[in-house]
PDB file of C-alpha atoms and ligand atoms in Angstrom:
ATOM      1  CA  MET A 234     -74.898 -28.636  26.549  1.00 51.00           C
ATOM      2  CA  LEU A 235     -74.801 -31.247  23.836  1.00 51.00           C
ATOM      3  CA  ARG A 236     -71.069 -30.886  23.612  1.00 52.00           C
ATOM      4  CA  PHE A 237     -70.828 -31.396  27.345  1.00 50.00           C
ATOM      5  CA  ALA A 238     -72.907 -34.554  27.073  1.00 50.00           C
ATOM      6  CA  VAL A 239     -70.803 -35.846  24.208  1.00 47.00           C
ATOM      7  CA  THR A 240     -67.586 -35.120  26.061  1.00 46.00           C
ATOM      8  CA  LEU A 241     -68.894 -36.771  29.187  1.00 44.00           C
ATOM      9  CA  PHE A 242     -69.934 -39.812  27.194  1.00 45.00           C
ATOM     10  CA  ALA A 243     -66.493 -40.000  25.634  1.00 44.00           C
ATOM     11  CA  VAL A 244     -64.846 -39.789  29.046  1.00 41.00           C
ATOM     12  CA  ILE A 245     -67.084 -42.496  30.464  1.00 42.00           C
ATOM     13  CA  THR A 246     -66.594 -44.884  27.561  1.00 43.00           C
ATOM     14  CA  SER A 247     -62.872 -44.403  27.449  1.00 41.00           C
ATOM     15  CA  SER A 248     -62.529 -44.955  31.163  1.00 42.00           C
ATOM     16  CA  THR A 249     -64.728 -48.023  31.396  1.00 44.00           C
ATOM     17  CA  CYS A 250     -64.566 -49.768  28.035  1.00 43.00           C
ATOM     18  CA  GLN A 251     -61.339 -48.914  26.358  1.00 44.00           C
ATOM     19  CA  GLN A 252     -59.205 -49.128  29.431  1.00 57.00           C
ATOM     20  CA  TYR A 253     -59.352 -52.883  29.132  1.00 70.00           C
ATOM     21  CA  GLY A 254     -58.978 -54.630  25.820  1.00 91.00           C
ATOM     22  CA  CYS A 255     -58.906 -58.387  25.706  1.00 96.00           C
ATOM     23  CA  LEU A 256     -56.423 -60.764  27.261  1.00 95.00           C
ATOM     24  CA  GLU A 257     -53.646 -61.720  24.876  1.00 93.00           C
ATOM     25  CA  GLY A 258     -54.297 -65.446  24.779  1.00 91.00           C
ATOM     26  CA  ASP A 259     -54.140 -67.584  21.644  1.00 90.00           C
ATOM     27  CA  THR A 260     -57.829 -67.172  20.765  1.00 93.00           C
ATOM     28  CA  GLN A 261     -58.785 -63.691  21.967  1.00 95.00           C
ATOM     29  CA  LYS A 262     -59.568 -60.737  19.735  1.00 96.00           C
ATOM     30  CA  PRO A 263     -57.537 -57.538  20.097  1.00 94.00           C
ATOM     31  CA  LYS A 264     -60.667 -55.720  21.312  1.00 95.00           C
ATOM     32  CA  PRO A 265     -64.134 -56.837  22.372  1.00 96.00           C
ATOM     33  CA  SER A 266     -66.980 -56.466  19.881  1.00 95.00           C
ATOM     34  CA  PRO A 267     -70.507 -57.848  19.493  1.00 96.00           C
ATOM     35  CA  GLU A 268     -70.912 -61.461  18.355  1.00 96.00           C
ATOM     36  CA  SER A 269     -74.446 -62.345  17.308  1.00 94.00           C
ATOM     37  CA  ASN A 270     -73.711 -65.991  16.464  1.00 94.00           C
ATOM     38  CA  LEU A 271     -72.127 -67.321  19.624  1.00 95.00           C
ATOM     39  CA  GLN A 272     -73.173 -70.931  20.153  1.00 95.00           C
ATOM     40  CA  GLU A 273     -72.096 -70.896  23.786  1.00 96.00           C
ATOM     41  CA  CYS A 274     -70.914 -68.143  26.113  1.00 97.00           C
ATOM     42  CA  THR A 275     -73.924 -66.048  25.059  1.00 96.00           C
ATOM     43  CA  LEU A 276     -73.585 -64.039  28.284  1.00 97.00           C
ATOM     44  CA  TYR A 277     -70.946 -62.131  26.309  1.00 97.00           C
ATOM     45  CA  SER A 278     -72.799 -61.670  22.983  1.00 96.00           C
ATOM     46  CA  LYS A 279     -73.035 -57.900  23.315  1.00 96.00           C
ATOM     47  CA  SER A 280     -69.338 -57.482  23.808  1.00 96.00           C
ATOM     48  CA  SER A 281     -67.116 -60.473  23.317  1.00 97.00           C
ATOM     49  CA  CYS A 282     -63.401 -61.197  23.288  1.00 97.00           C
ATOM     50  CA  CYS A 283     -63.951 -64.518  21.511  1.00 97.00           C
ATOM     51  CA  TYR A 284     -65.096 -65.160  17.971  1.00 96.00           C
ATOM     52  CA  ALA A 285     -68.240 -67.189  17.338  1.00 96.00           C
ATOM     53  CA  ASP A 286     -66.036 -69.925  15.795  1.00 95.00           C
ATOM     54  CA  PHE A 287     -64.348 -70.551  19.108  1.00 95.00           C
ATOM     55  CA  THR A 288     -67.611 -71.400  20.839  1.00 96.00           C
ATOM     56  CA  GLU A 289     -68.350 -74.259  18.428  1.00 95.00           C
ATOM     57  CA  GLN A 290     -65.985 -76.457  20.448  1.00 95.00           C
ATOM     58  CA  LEU A 291     -68.113 -75.876  23.523  1.00 96.00           C
ATOM     59  CA  ALA A 292     -71.465 -76.276  21.830  1.00 95.00           C
ATOM     60  CA  HIS A 293     -71.748 -80.045  21.812  1.00 93.00           C
ATOM     61  CA  SER A 294     -71.847 -82.130  24.960  1.00 94.00           C
ATOM     62  CA  PRO A 295     -69.741 -84.003  25.811  1.00 95.00           C
ATOM     63  CA  VAL A 296     -67.013 -81.448  25.249  1.00 96.00           C
ATOM     64  CA  ILE A 297     -63.880 -83.427  24.364  1.00 95.00           C
ATOM     65  CA  LYS A 298     -61.266 -80.824  23.601  1.00 94.00           C
ATOM     66  CA  VAL A 299     -60.977 -77.031  23.744  1.00 95.00           C
ATOM     67  CA  SER A 300     -58.060 -75.548  21.826  1.00 91.00           C
ATOM     68  CA  ASN A 301     -55.314 -78.083  22.655  1.00 89.00           C
ATOM     69  CA  SER A 302     -56.745 -79.183  25.974  1.00 93.00           C
ATOM     70  CA  TYR A 303     -58.565 -82.446  26.396  1.00 96.00           C
ATOM     71  CA  TRP A 304     -61.286 -82.246  29.029  1.00 96.00           C
ATOM     72  CA  ASN A 305     -61.816 -86.009  29.236  1.00 96.00           C
ATOM     73  CA  ARG A 306     -58.428 -87.269  30.415  1.00 97.00           C
ATOM     74  CA  CYS A 307     -60.071 -88.875  33.437  1.00 98.00           C
ATOM     75  CA  GLY A 308     -63.261 -89.816  31.669  1.00 97.00           C
ATOM     76  CA  GLN A 309     -66.070 -87.645  30.484  1.00 96.00           C
ATOM     77  CA  LEU A 310     -67.165 -84.900  32.845  1.00 97.00           C
ATOM     78  CA  SER A 311     -70.728 -85.093  34.101  1.00 97.00           C
ATOM     79  CA  LYS A 312     -73.062 -82.633  32.404  1.00 97.00           C
ATOM     80  CA  ALA A 313     -73.348 -80.495  35.553  1.00 98.00           C
ATOM     81  CA  CYS A 314     -69.578 -80.320  36.001  1.00 98.00           C
ATOM     82  CA  GLU A 315     -69.057 -79.664  32.308  1.00 97.00           C
ATOM     83  CA  ASP A 316     -71.450 -76.720  32.493  1.00 97.00           C
ATOM     84  CA  PHE A 317     -69.390 -75.063  35.236  1.00 97.00           C
ATOM     85  CA  THR A 318     -66.136 -75.745  33.409  1.00 97.00           C
ATOM     86  CA  LYS A 319     -67.663 -74.072  30.359  1.00 97.00           C
ATOM     87  CA  LYS A 320     -68.608 -70.990  32.376  1.00 97.00           C
ATOM     88  CA  ILE A 321     -64.978 -70.565  33.404  1.00 97.00           C
ATOM     89  CA  GLU A 322     -63.720 -71.169  29.857  1.00 96.00           C
ATOM     90  CA  CYS A 323     -66.253 -68.650  28.528  1.00 97.00           C
ATOM     91  CA  PHE A 324     -65.193 -66.029  31.040  1.00 97.00           C
ATOM     92  CA  TYR A 325     -61.518 -66.445  30.244  1.00 96.00           C
ATOM     93  CA  ARG A 326     -61.954 -66.516  26.472  1.00 96.00           C
ATOM     94  CA  CYS A 327     -64.931 -64.219  25.909  1.00 97.00           C
ATOM     95  CA  SER A 328     -65.541 -61.796  28.776  1.00 97.00           C
ATOM     96  CA  PRO A 329     -64.728 -58.197  27.853  1.00 96.00           C
ATOM     97  CA  HIS A 330     -64.021 -57.610  31.543  1.00 96.00           C
ATOM     98  CA  ALA A 331     -61.494 -60.374  32.116  1.00 95.00           C
ATOM     99  CA  ALA A 332     -58.636 -58.006  31.311  1.00 94.00           C
ATOM    100  CA  ARG A 333     -59.614 -55.935  34.355  1.00 94.00           C
ATOM    101  CA  TRP A 334     -57.796 -58.692  36.269  1.00 95.00           C
ATOM    102  CA  ILE A 335     -54.907 -59.160  33.873  1.00 95.00           C
ATOM    103  CA  HIS A 336     -51.867 -60.803  35.450  1.00 95.00           C
ATOM    104  CA  PRO A 337     -49.048 -58.246  35.822  1.00 93.00           C
ATOM    105  CA  ASN A 338     -46.463 -60.649  34.399  1.00 93.00           C
ATOM    106  CA  ASP A 339     -48.512 -62.494  31.821  1.00 93.00           C
ATOM    107  CA  THR A 340     -50.914 -60.719  29.471  1.00 93.00           C
ATOM    108  CA  ALA A 341     -52.603 -64.015  28.598  1.00 93.00           C
ATOM    109  CA  ALA A 342     -53.460 -64.715  32.226  1.00 95.00           C
ATOM    110  CA  ILE A 343     -55.764 -63.384  34.910  1.00 96.00           C
ATOM    111  CA  GLN A 344     -55.157 -62.956  38.606  1.00 96.00           C
ATOM    112  CA  ALA A 345     -57.474 -62.865  41.627  1.00 96.00           C
ATOM    113  CA  VAL A 346     -60.789 -62.531  39.806  1.00 97.00           C
ATOM    114  CA  PRO A 347     -63.316 -62.397  42.667  1.00 97.00           C
ATOM    115  CA  LEU A 348     -65.767 -65.303  42.527  1.00 98.00           C
ATOM    116  CA  CYS A 349     -68.822 -65.629  44.753  1.00 97.00           C
ATOM    117  CA  GLN A 350     -68.630 -68.214  47.524  1.00 98.00           C
ATOM    118  CA  SER A 351     -71.980 -69.655  46.445  1.00 97.00           C
ATOM    119  CA  PHE A 352     -70.712 -70.076  42.888  1.00 98.00           C
ATOM    120  CA  CYS A 353     -67.642 -71.988  44.089  1.00 98.00           C
ATOM    121  CA  ASP A 354     -69.714 -74.161  46.406  1.00 98.00           C
ATOM    122  CA  ASP A 355     -72.198 -75.008  43.633  1.00 98.00           C
ATOM    123  CA  TRP A 356     -69.348 -75.722  41.235  1.00 98.00           C
ATOM    124  CA  TYR A 357     -67.728 -78.067  43.759  1.00 98.00           C
ATOM    125  CA  GLU A 358     -71.016 -79.822  44.348  1.00 98.00           C
ATOM    126  CA  ALA A 359     -71.443 -80.302  40.590  1.00 98.00           C
ATOM    127  CA  CYS A 360     -67.953 -81.765  40.109  1.00 98.00           C
ATOM    128  CA  LYS A 361     -67.207 -83.605  43.337  1.00 97.00           C
ATOM    129  CA  ASP A 362     -67.860 -87.076  41.894  1.00 98.00           C
ATOM    130  CA  ASP A 363     -66.020 -86.392  38.620  1.00 98.00           C
ATOM    131  CA  SER A 364     -62.344 -87.242  38.305  1.00 98.00           C
ATOM    132  CA  THR A 365     -59.225 -85.230  37.573  1.00 98.00           C
ATOM    133  CA  CYS A 366     -55.479 -85.883  37.552  1.00 98.00           C
ATOM    134  CA  VAL A 367     -54.358 -82.283  38.005  1.00 98.00           C
ATOM    135  CA  GLN A 368     -54.797 -79.952  40.929  1.00 97.00           C
ATOM    136  CA  ASN A 369     -53.650 -76.927  38.950  1.00 97.00           C
ATOM    137  CA  TRP A 370     -55.057 -77.124  35.433  1.00 95.00           C
ATOM    138  CA  LEU A 371     -52.531 -74.592  34.173  1.00 93.00           C
ATOM    139  CA  THR A 372     -49.322 -76.232  35.372  1.00 94.00           C
ATOM    140  CA  ASP A 373     -49.841 -79.853  36.375  1.00 97.00           C
ATOM    141  CA  TRP A 374     -50.303 -81.447  32.952  1.00 97.00           C
ATOM    142  CA  GLU A 375     -47.616 -83.056  30.891  1.00 97.00           C
ATOM    143  CA  TRP A 376     -47.701 -81.291  27.529  1.00 95.00           C
ATOM    144  CA  ASP A 377     -46.472 -83.337  24.567  1.00 95.00           C
ATOM    145  CA  GLU A 378     -44.550 -81.931  21.590  1.00 95.00           C
ATOM    146  CA  SER A 379     -47.768 -81.077  19.764  1.00 93.00           C
ATOM    147  CA  GLY A 380     -48.957 -79.105  22.791  1.00 92.00           C
ATOM    148  CA  VAL A 381     -51.570 -81.583  23.914  1.00 95.00           C
ATOM    149  CA  ASN A 382     -52.216 -82.286  27.600  1.00 97.00           C
ATOM    150  CA  HIS A 383     -51.699 -85.654  29.305  1.00 98.00           C
ATOM    151  CA  CYS A 384     -52.035 -86.837  32.895  1.00 98.00           C
ATOM    152  CA  LYS A 385     -48.876 -87.177  34.969  1.00 97.00           C
ATOM    153  CA  ASN A 386     -50.671 -88.446  38.021  1.00 96.00           C
ATOM    154  CA  LYS A 387     -53.515 -90.804  38.546  1.00 97.00           C
ATOM    155  CA  CYS A 388     -57.118 -89.757  38.302  1.00 98.00           C
ATOM    156  CA  ILE A 389     -58.877 -89.131  41.581  1.00 98.00           C
ATOM    157  CA  PRO A 390     -62.269 -87.625  42.408  1.00 98.00           C
ATOM    158  CA  TYR A 391     -62.493 -83.841  42.686  1.00 98.00           C
ATOM    159  CA  SER A 392     -63.641 -84.407  46.253  1.00 98.00           C
ATOM    160  CA  GLU A 393     -60.214 -85.893  47.044  1.00 98.00           C
ATOM    161  CA  MET A 394     -58.260 -83.361  45.006  1.00 98.00           C
ATOM    162  CA  TYR A 395     -59.970 -80.337  46.586  1.00 98.00           C
ATOM    163  CA  ALA A 396     -61.203 -79.968  50.154  1.00 98.00           C
ATOM    164  CA  ASN A 397     -64.141 -77.726  49.291  1.00 98.00           C
ATOM    165  CA  GLY A 398     -65.376 -75.068  46.867  1.00 98.00           C
ATOM    166  CA  THR A 399     -62.975 -72.435  48.159  1.00 98.00           C
ATOM    167  CA  ASP A 400     -59.985 -74.733  47.826  1.00 98.00           C
ATOM    168  CA  MET A 401     -61.076 -75.657  44.302  1.00 98.00           C
ATOM    169  CA  CYS A 402     -61.707 -72.104  43.082  1.00 98.00           C
ATOM    170  CA  GLN A 403     -58.422 -70.813  44.488  1.00 98.00           C
ATOM    171  CA  ASN A 404     -56.216 -73.634  43.253  1.00 97.00           C
ATOM    172  CA  MET A 405     -57.653 -75.159  40.109  1.00 97.00           C
ATOM    173  CA  TRP A 406     -56.552 -72.281  37.856  1.00 96.00           C
ATOM    174  CA  GLY A 407     -53.463 -71.180  39.779  1.00 96.00           C
ATOM    175  CA  GLU A 408     -53.837 -67.606  40.993  1.00 96.00           C
ATOM    176  CA  SER A 409     -56.591 -66.791  38.519  1.00 97.00           C
ATOM    177  CA  PHE A 410     -59.477 -66.744  40.982  1.00 98.00           C
ATOM    178  CA  LYS A 411     -60.094 -65.913  44.610  1.00 97.00           C
ATOM    179  CA  VAL A 412     -63.241 -66.306  46.649  1.00 98.00           C
ATOM    180  CA  SER A 413     -64.704 -62.932  47.560  1.00 96.00           C
ATOM    181  CA  GLN A 414     -65.660 -61.898  51.090  1.00 94.00           C
ATOM    182  CA  SER A 415     -68.615 -60.107  49.549  1.00 94.00           C
ATOM    183  CA  SER A 416     -71.729 -61.846  48.311  1.00 93.00           C
ATOM    184  CA  CYS A 417     -72.359 -59.065  45.780  1.00 94.00           C
ATOM    185  CA  LEU A 418     -69.006 -57.716  44.569  1.00 94.00           C
ATOM    186  CA  CYS A 419     -68.173 -61.034  42.992  1.00 96.00           C
ATOM    187  CA  LEU A 420     -68.781 -62.930  39.760  1.00 97.00           C
ATOM    188  CA  GLN A 421     -70.979 -65.961  39.307  1.00 97.00           C
ATOM    189  CA  MET A 422     -70.921 -66.129  35.513  1.00 97.00           C
ATOM    190  CA  ASN A 423     -74.528 -65.130  34.953  1.00 96.00           C
ATOM    191  CA  LYS A 424     -76.520 -61.958  34.220  1.00 94.00           C
ATOM    192  CA  LYS A 425     -76.021 -60.670  37.754  1.00 94.00           C
ATOM    193  CA  ASP A 426     -72.362 -60.136  36.888  1.00 96.00           C
ATOM    194  CA  THR A 427     -73.386 -56.901  35.143  1.00 93.00           C
ATOM    195  CA  ILE A 428     -74.185 -55.420  38.544  1.00 93.00           C
ATOM    196  CA  ALA A 429     -71.075 -56.732  40.258  1.00 94.00           C
ATOM    197  CA  ILE A 430     -68.849 -55.556  37.388  1.00 93.00           C
ATOM    198  CA  LYS A 431     -70.302 -52.063  37.590  1.00 91.00           C
ATOM    199  CA  TYR A 432     -69.244 -51.695  41.215  1.00 90.00           C
ATOM    200  CA  LEU A 433     -66.029 -53.673  40.887  1.00 90.00           C
ATOM    201  CA  LEU A 434     -64.901 -51.345  38.102  1.00 85.00           C
ATOM    202  CA  SER A 435     -65.749 -48.269  40.162  1.00 78.00           C
ATOM    203  CA  GLU A 436     -63.669 -49.620  43.023  1.00 69.00           C
ATOM    204  CA  SER A 437     -60.827 -48.497  40.731  1.00 55.00           C
ATOM    205  CA  SER A 438     -57.510 -50.161  41.385  1.00 47.00           C
ATOM    206  CA  GLU A 439     -57.571 -49.967  45.153  1.00 51.00           C
ATOM    207  CA  GLU A 440     -56.578 -53.288  46.545  1.00 51.00           C
ATOM    208  CA  SER A 441     -57.744 -52.643  50.079  1.00 50.00           C
ATOM    209  CA  SER A 442     -61.351 -53.331  50.861  1.00 50.00           C
ATOM    210  CA  SER A 443     -61.633 -50.424  53.285  1.00 51.00           C
ATOM    211  CA  SER A 444     -63.322 -48.228  50.687  1.00 54.00           C
ATOM    212  CA  SER A 445     -65.616 -50.969  49.545  1.00 63.00           C
ATOM    213  CA  SER A 446     -68.341 -50.858  52.190  1.00 82.00           C
ATOM    214  CA  SER A 447     -70.290 -48.182  50.287  1.00 86.00           C
ATOM    215  CA  GLU A 448     -69.763 -50.138  47.066  1.00 87.00           C
ATOM    216  CA  GLU A 449     -70.996 -53.211  48.885  1.00 90.00           C
ATOM    217  CA  HIS A 450     -74.122 -51.404  50.036  1.00 91.00           C
ATOM    218  CA  ALA A 451     -74.846 -49.956  46.599  1.00 91.00           C
ATOM    219  CA  CYS A 452     -74.276 -53.321  44.993  1.00 92.00           C
ATOM    220  CA  GLN A 453     -76.608 -55.129  47.398  1.00 93.00           C
ATOM    221  CA  ASN A 454     -79.350 -52.540  46.730  1.00 93.00           C
ATOM    222  CA  LYS A 455     -78.983 -52.861  43.007  1.00 92.00           C
ATOM    223  CA  LEU A 456     -79.047 -56.636  43.213  1.00 92.00           C
ATOM    224  CA  LEU A 457     -82.233 -56.505  45.252  1.00 92.00           C
ATOM    225  CA  LYS A 458     -83.866 -54.315  42.595  1.00 90.00           C
ATOM    226  CA  PHE A 459     -82.659 -56.686  39.916  1.00 88.00           C
ATOM    227  CA  GLU A 460     -84.271 -59.635  41.661  1.00 85.00           C
ATOM    228  CA  LYS A 461     -87.466 -57.845  42.720  1.00 79.00           C
ATOM    229  CA  PRO A 462     -89.255 -57.223  39.371  1.00 70.00           C
ATOM    230  CA  GLU A 463     -89.708 -60.967  38.882  1.00 61.00           C
ATOM    231  CA  GLU A 464     -91.471 -61.259  42.253  1.00 57.00           C
ATOM    232  CA  GLY A 465     -93.627 -58.240  41.363  1.00 50.00           C
ATOM    233  CA  GLU A 466     -94.726 -59.790  38.085  1.00 50.00           C
ATOM    234  CA  GLY A 467     -95.493 -63.019  39.864  1.00 48.00           C
ATOM    235  CA  GLU A 468     -97.822 -61.209  42.248  1.00 48.00           C
ATOM    236  CA  GLN A 469     -99.644 -59.358  39.493  1.00 50.00           C
ATOM    237  CA  THR A 470    -100.571 -62.526  37.696  1.00 44.00           C
ATOM    238  CA  ARG A 471    -102.138 -64.031  40.786  1.00 45.00           C
TER     239      ARG A 471
HETATM  240  C1  NAG B  29     -43.934 -60.765  38.599  1.00 92.99           C
HETATM  241  O1  NAG B  29     -42.587 -60.978  38.379  1.00 92.99           O
HETATM  242  C2  NAG B  29     -41.734 -60.379  39.374  1.00 92.99           C
HETATM  243  C3  NAG B  29     -40.300 -60.523  38.905  1.00 92.99           C
HETATM  244  O2  NAG B  29     -40.030 -61.843  38.519  1.00 92.99           O
HETATM  245  C4  NAG B  29     -42.016 -61.054  40.708  1.00 92.99           C
HETATM  246  O3  NAG B  29     -41.200 -60.495  41.709  1.00 92.99           O
HETATM  247  C5  NAG B  29     -43.480 -60.857  41.062  1.00 92.99           C
HETATM  248  O4  NAG B  29     -43.781 -61.553  42.256  1.00 92.99           O
HETATM  249  C6  NAG B  29     -44.348 -61.374  39.941  1.00 92.99           C
HETATM  250  N1  NAG B  29     -45.726 -61.011  40.233  1.00 92.99           N
HETATM  251  C7  NAG B  29     -46.691 -61.916  40.316  1.00 92.99           C
HETATM  252  C8  NAG B  29     -48.031 -61.411  40.697  1.00 92.99           C
HETATM  253  O5  NAG B  29     -46.517 -63.098  40.067  1.00 92.99           O
HETATM  254  C1  NAG B  30     -61.840 -75.458  52.841  1.00 92.99           C
HETATM  255  O1  NAG B  30     -60.618 -76.152  52.747  1.00 92.99           O
HETATM  256  C2  NAG B  30     -59.501 -75.404  53.194  1.00 92.99           C
HETATM  257  C3  NAG B  30     -58.249 -76.189  52.839  1.00 92.99           C
HETATM  258  O2  NAG B  30     -58.259 -77.470  53.373  1.00 92.99           O
HETATM  259  C4  NAG B  30     -59.649 -75.114  54.681  1.00 92.99           C
HETATM  260  O3  NAG B  30     -58.556 -74.374  55.148  1.00 92.99           O
HETATM  261  C5  NAG B  30     -60.946 -74.339  54.886  1.00 92.99           C
HETATM  262  O4  NAG B  30     -61.154 -74.140  56.273  1.00 92.99           O
HETATM  263  C6  NAG B  30     -62.135 -75.075  54.277  1.00 92.99           C
HETATM  264  N1  NAG B  30     -63.292 -74.206  54.333  1.00 92.99           N
HETATM  265  C7  NAG B  30     -64.476 -74.615  54.738  1.00 92.99           C
HETATM  266  C8  NAG B  30     -65.574 -73.618  54.693  1.00 92.99           C
HETATM  267  O5  NAG B  30     -64.679 -75.756  55.140  1.00 92.99           O
END
């Protein structure tokens, strides 16, 4: 019986954890591991693809530069916009699940990570009055010989660069993100992602969403339970 349990555990861990390592970017670890001293990106403390050192660059607002990328080429980002930009940076650098969406032709890149519509809309709202000179932050910069980014085009408000949250999420980082049809099977870079990830991983590699209605249902139920305890506590203290 014990052996069965141990074997089962081994099968589960190898199929969910070890299937995906970390992306092969310039800062990622080979494999995720706990990081107790993260200064930012603490959503990923239990299992992180970034070292604590990396998060120092994100820890002080305003954030000027991350790796070789200046964030302030069109002036300092507002605090609200900076916070969203950090969430995306944290996901890419630190999430142990990012590699689930590894780009088939580029092991340092992600493709079609499902984001929640509400997350994209809130992000757009936070950044719409900030300025940017690139539509695609991966390809539209001019990189100098020391690998530092410069504007090629003039700075314009996000609200001119992108039509809305969907347009922003699906274009700002190339093919990295897509807006999900589901309001549950999608990431919003907070604790609720644990639930979404659980069902997104069990969707296996099927691209079609035909099988996903039961996943959708299960996810919505779980999310409801996740949100309910807080209400319950609130009522007890009345
Ligand atoms: C990967 O590269 C191949 C060959 O160049 C190309 O046909 C394919 O569209 C690329 N896939 C993606 C997702 O970019
Ligand atoms: C967002 O902008 C895109 C691109 O302009 C447009 O096709 C889409 O209909 C817009 N979506 C909403 C909800 O306004």
